[in-house]
């Protein structure tokens, strides 16, 4: 074959034919197989977003329960569980909204459910109400004393350790075991009812610790004494000594 | 006044639900109706009437001090998104950290914490810090998983959510290897990659993700990264914020308050 | 779903420390170890062949066609482990249609197709074209037609056409060398670019992959040459064999240096992941990394071939040493791939725990399938040797 007066080697012609065939085949297949909406919004199939949006909804959200159960929602809104969504205990409710008689929601009545949140685990934040369920009225269902929609305890806790178990345990291992919590922390009575709104105090001066630990204080000799004015330079006592376990080094 | 507002709000919610349920029912009865070409049009009518992805940028705030490790979020997520209930696939999970003086930090997550945690018999005197950290897909703005997908089956939407197209995914698992946070898994039934979607099907309708709904202490805050009136904005203003693995520059959009240095 | 649940529940017991819950499933297993091993052999065999054509190493001439056909046989098998591994191999064509330009893996389709067609098949075609035409004229029946089709019905055996063939081979080889680097280097980049995994994420990864590929390719051709020549009742050309072993030796030194460099760099910088990686290397990965990859796969062959060079041993002894060394090298390089792919998934991205890899026997991800996939190229090579014999005696004068 001749092109521009020069002979093209037969290898080139044969290979070029194959190459052209492959390219054409590729373009043709591509036009058939690439989804038509690919690339519309980005390097993906646009209808994928639609398919994802069409997924079934199972949890209805806390707001809609009010439509039928306004009394319960109202009583819950003032109590400790006001931020706990209804579906946390009652399960997904979308089907119930559609047909309340057909799909009745469950309500956990056994003891096993409440401890999921309220069992004492040291890692839980201090002040979060926790009980050791094995010793906290083990034979009775939780709801016999605590209304789940307004779960204040039947009586205010008698001791600090009812809510502050971790601190209490730590303190029980230390020499401060016989120091009452209220000796250092002045606690308003309402702290037991609305803990976050009525906070106990904390000592702010070294002289407070000095009530027992100063050289000249009027307490039994076993208690270690230091010169309150100079010991520990410019730091407060609790910056080095953890008050709930002062022996911890 | 508050009651009237709530009523109107509820009515709108209820209309949306009924629309959604009707639509789902229709989809069940007339599958052909929802062909790839026609879905676009129906989408516009039912759901996207007032939702424009370009107006939003979704993110999540997590306050580590508030998490009690109850695992309700893990459970709600599995229910909402039909994730297999076995302990091998999670879209979200909770980790417990116990920082022990003089020893290695101990981290655990029994079955992803779907049934919460059990107290550990460790001498409390030695644990100097202990807390729970919920984990999920960070919906990164510079996602390494999207970068490595060979076919374009995973992508980031305009509103900042990283999604997976399970019709298009070929199951090569490169995205799972690329995620530094372990957020992805391979769905054993569809053999495609899956992960947390911020409950995209809920948020485009004004609901919040299932995990946020379920959290009893409001440790998870869902909202908009850019809008000033979003609860997330207040969260970001009030707390010192940390993210996971910042040196990898994935630009994650899950923001942790009170994050400890031991969290990975 | 049931079998995966059973498999994963047995894995839970193997976990030490803490791993992210989703990490219990190890995603890239034996099949993904086999793929870089195979493409490595392809790249290595081709580089060896290019030594003959571009660098005019005359001693290696007897192995030229063997190298090319070996590369082709293994290249045919290369996509199979990938297809077996995919969750949806029936959709694998998507890689060709909508490749994501930021993904190294998306390159696979095009690099593979390019290398297969524009390098290997093309060069083999040019090299065999004259012989194909002459064989076609001499044979009868179906063999005649096979040769005619493969030669693309070519007929020109004139001086100028043969010159054109020679020049084309040089040109294709020149393009082929960087293409071979790309074919295997991109696999290294697939791992090296994952910042999430500190065992993989390294600039050196594509380079190390490439050099270990060349090592394994040369060793493979050496083995095939040593096996096939006595089978054909011919004498082994010792000059050729010594040259092969020489090149193997020099490339192994480079490969070894690179691996030592990676090790030194990692332990010197001692980044956050060093603790868990040290635990991994001294524990679960000790046998496969220190004993097999380094000692058996690298140091012993290096020492043996160095001894051969230094002591000038007799031919029979040299042959045995080369043969054993080449086998040890193959084992070593395969284990290198294993240590990279599986090793990188044995520790958690939380840097706090280790898991295990449980290999099954049956099933697509099982040992049996992988052994079959590794033997298949040998079978294909047998047929290629029958149709396109690479021996000098078969060449038409």
XYZ file of N, CA, C and O in Angstrom, chain B residues 69-129:
244
model
N -21.921 5.361 77.485
C -21.625 4.022 76.982
C -22.798 3.070 77.077
O -22.615 1.882 77.280
N -24.010 3.560 76.877
C -25.172 2.681 77.000
C -25.410 1.866 75.738
O -26.095 0.860 75.759
N -24.871 2.349 74.598
C -25.000 1.580 73.355
C -26.347 1.700 72.673
O -26.626 0.971 71.722
N -27.216 2.621 73.120
C -28.507 2.759 72.437
C -28.314 3.227 71.002
O -29.100 2.902 70.103
N -27.282 4.020 70.774
C -27.016 4.520 69.425
C -26.632 3.374 68.501
O -27.085 3.309 67.351
N -25.804 2.467 68.986
C -25.361 1.328 68.162
C -26.571 0.488 67.770
O -26.736 0.085 66.616
N -27.451 0.280 68.758
C -28.637 -0.516 68.494
C -29.565 0.180 67.510
O -30.051 -0.419 66.551
N -29.803 1.487 67.705
C -30.713 2.221 66.824
C -30.189 2.224 65.399
O -30.951 2.076 64.443
N -28.884 2.365 65.252
C -28.308 2.385 63.916
C -28.519 1.058 63.209
O -28.897 1.019 62.045
N -28.290 -0.033 63.928
C -28.453 -1.341 63.285
C -29.904 -1.580 62.892
O -30.178 -2.188 61.862
N -30.829 -1.091 63.742
C -32.246 -1.281 63.420
C -32.615 -0.430 62.213
O -33.229 -0.893 61.257
N -32.237 0.856 62.258
C -32.648 1.780 61.206
C -32.089 1.378 59.842
O -32.744 1.515 58.828
N -30.849 0.894 59.837
C -30.187 0.657 58.554
C -30.050 -0.804 58.174
O -29.325 -1.134 57.239
N -30.783 -1.690 58.892
C -30.753 -3.119 58.558
C -29.351 -3.688 58.523
O -29.003 -4.448 57.622
N -28.527 -3.296 59.496
C -27.185 -3.848 59.549
C -27.273 -5.205 60.245
O -27.987 -5.347 61.231
N -26.570 -6.225 59.747
C -26.653 -7.536 60.392
C -26.287 -7.446 61.865
O -25.336 -6.769 62.244
N -27.043 -8.134 62.729
C -26.897 -7.950 64.161
C -25.709 -8.714 64.745
O -25.541 -8.788 65.934
N -24.852 -9.286 63.894
C -23.701 -10.033 64.410
C -22.577 -9.073 64.762
O -22.540 -7.945 64.263
N -21.640 -9.496 65.635
C -20.622 -8.542 66.123
C -19.477 -8.252 65.147
O -18.354 -8.031 65.573
N -19.730 -8.263 63.841
C -18.628 -8.070 62.904
C -18.811 -6.877 61.997
O -17.894 -6.492 61.271
N -19.991 -6.279 62.003
C -20.256 -5.183 61.075
C -20.931 -4.041 61.828
O -21.997 -4.209 62.393
N -20.291 -2.894 61.825
C -20.840 -1.756 62.559
C -20.729 -0.493 61.745
O -19.691 -0.222 61.146
N -21.790 0.305 61.757
C -21.706 1.633 61.170
C -21.309 2.637 62.239
O -20.753 3.686 61.974
N -21.639 2.314 63.497
C -21.181 3.112 64.614
C -20.959 2.176 65.788
O -21.564 1.107 65.873
N -20.051 2.544 66.658
C -19.781 1.729 67.836
C -19.225 2.645 68.920
O -18.898 3.790 68.672
N -19.145 2.105 70.167
C -18.627 2.921 71.267
C -17.417 2.205 71.856
O -17.441 0.994 72.068
N -16.369 2.960 72.116
C -15.170 2.384 72.718
C -15.052 2.872 74.150
O -15.402 4.006 74.455
N -14.537 2.023 75.021
C -14.271 2.466 76.387
C -12.778 2.543 76.565
O -12.071 1.589 76.260
N -12.309 3.666 77.081
C -10.883 3.847 77.319
C -10.631 3.829 78.815
O -11.347 4.483 79.578
N -9.621 3.072 79.258
C -9.223 3.161 80.661
C -7.735 3.434 80.678
O -6.935 2.579 80.290
N -7.401 4.642 81.118
C -6.002 5.030 81.138
C -5.443 4.664 82.497
O -5.885 5.158 83.529
N -4.494 3.766 82.487
C -4.000 3.177 83.724
C -2.599 3.685 83.984
O -1.740 3.661 83.099
N -2.385 4.112 85.215
C -1.095 4.671 85.561
C -0.041 3.585 85.483
O -0.190 2.525 86.046
N 1.046 3.865 84.762
C 2.152 2.925 84.727
C 1.977 1.766 83.767
O 2.839 0.916 83.648
N 0.827 1.716 83.071
C 0.640 0.589 82.126
C 0.067 1.110 80.826
O -0.256 2.292 80.688
N -0.112 0.196 79.861
C -0.742 0.564 78.584
C -2.209 0.906 78.793
O -2.879 0.289 79.603
N -2.688 1.869 78.053
C -4.122 2.174 78.058
C -4.899 0.970 77.543
O -4.488 0.322 76.591
N -6.016 0.686 78.184
C -6.838 -0.449 77.777
C -8.085 0.075 77.077
O -8.796 0.920 77.600
N -8.328 -0.425 75.878
C -9.508 -0.015 75.114
C -10.332 -1.260 74.826
O -9.781 -2.311 74.518
N -11.659 -1.157 74.951
C -12.473 -2.307 74.554
C -13.799 -1.843 73.982
O -14.213 -0.703 74.193
N -14.448 -2.719 73.250
C -15.726 -2.406 72.633
C -16.472 -3.726 72.410
O -16.489 -4.253 71.318
N -17.064 -4.287 73.490
C -17.678 -5.618 73.391
C -18.903 -5.599 72.485
O -19.877 -4.924 72.779
N -18.826 -6.320 71.364
C -19.899 -6.318 70.377
C -20.257 -4.876 69.990
O -21.412 -4.532 69.843
N -19.244 -4.048 69.855
C -19.489 -2.657 69.484
C -20.210 -1.865 70.549
O -20.570 -0.720 70.331
N -20.420 -2.441 71.712
C -21.162 -1.826 72.815
C -22.657 -1.781 72.545
O -23.362 -0.965 73.119
N -23.156 -2.685 71.697
C -24.590 -2.657 71.398
C -25.419 -2.993 72.634
O -26.565 -2.569 72.749
N -24.823 -3.749 73.577
C -25.527 -4.014 74.832
C -24.835 -3.320 75.985
O -24.909 -3.766 77.129
N -24.162 -2.224 75.683
C -23.483 -1.487 76.743
C -22.217 -2.197 77.183
O -21.682 -3.062 76.494
N -21.721 -1.824 78.354
C -20.492 -2.389 78.893
C -20.762 -3.041 80.235
O -21.747 -2.738 80.888
N -19.823 -3.907 80.636
C -19.889 -4.460 81.987
C -18.773 -3.805 82.791
O -17.691 -3.583 82.260
N -19.016 -3.545 84.086
C -17.913 -2.958 84.858
C -16.757 -3.948 84.926
O -16.975 -5.146 85.043
N -15.548 -3.457 84.779
C -14.386 -4.323 84.800
C -13.841 -4.423 86.215
O -13.710 -3.431 86.898
N -13.455 -5.609 86.643
C -12.908 -5.735 87.997
C -11.449 -5.277 88.060
O -10.541 -6.061 88.216
N -11.254 -3.988 87.886
C -9.885 -3.483 87.930
C -9.766 -2.591 89.140
O -10.689 -1.895 89.482
N -8.632 -2.580 89.787
C -8.517 -1.746 90.976
C -8.647 -0.295 90.566
O -7.850 0.235 89.814
N -9.700 0.359 91.080
C -10.014 1.702 90.601
C -8.900 2.681 90.886
O -8.804 3.708 90.234
N -8.076 2.383 91.849
C -7.037 3.330 92.214
C -6.043 3.579 91.094
O -5.433 4.633 91.013
N -5.885 2.602 90.220
C -4.885 2.758 89.186
C -5.402 3.381 87.900
O -4.624 3.806 87.070
N -6.714 3.402 87.750
C -7.272 4.005 86.539
C -7.376 5.498 86.771
O -8.184 5.950 87.563
N -6.558 6.265 86.076
C -6.599 7.698 86.370
C -7.601 8.448 85.504
O -8.060 9.519 85.834
N -7.933 7.888 84.333
C -8.984 8.516 83.513
C -9.746 7.402 82.814
O -9.160 6.400 82.418
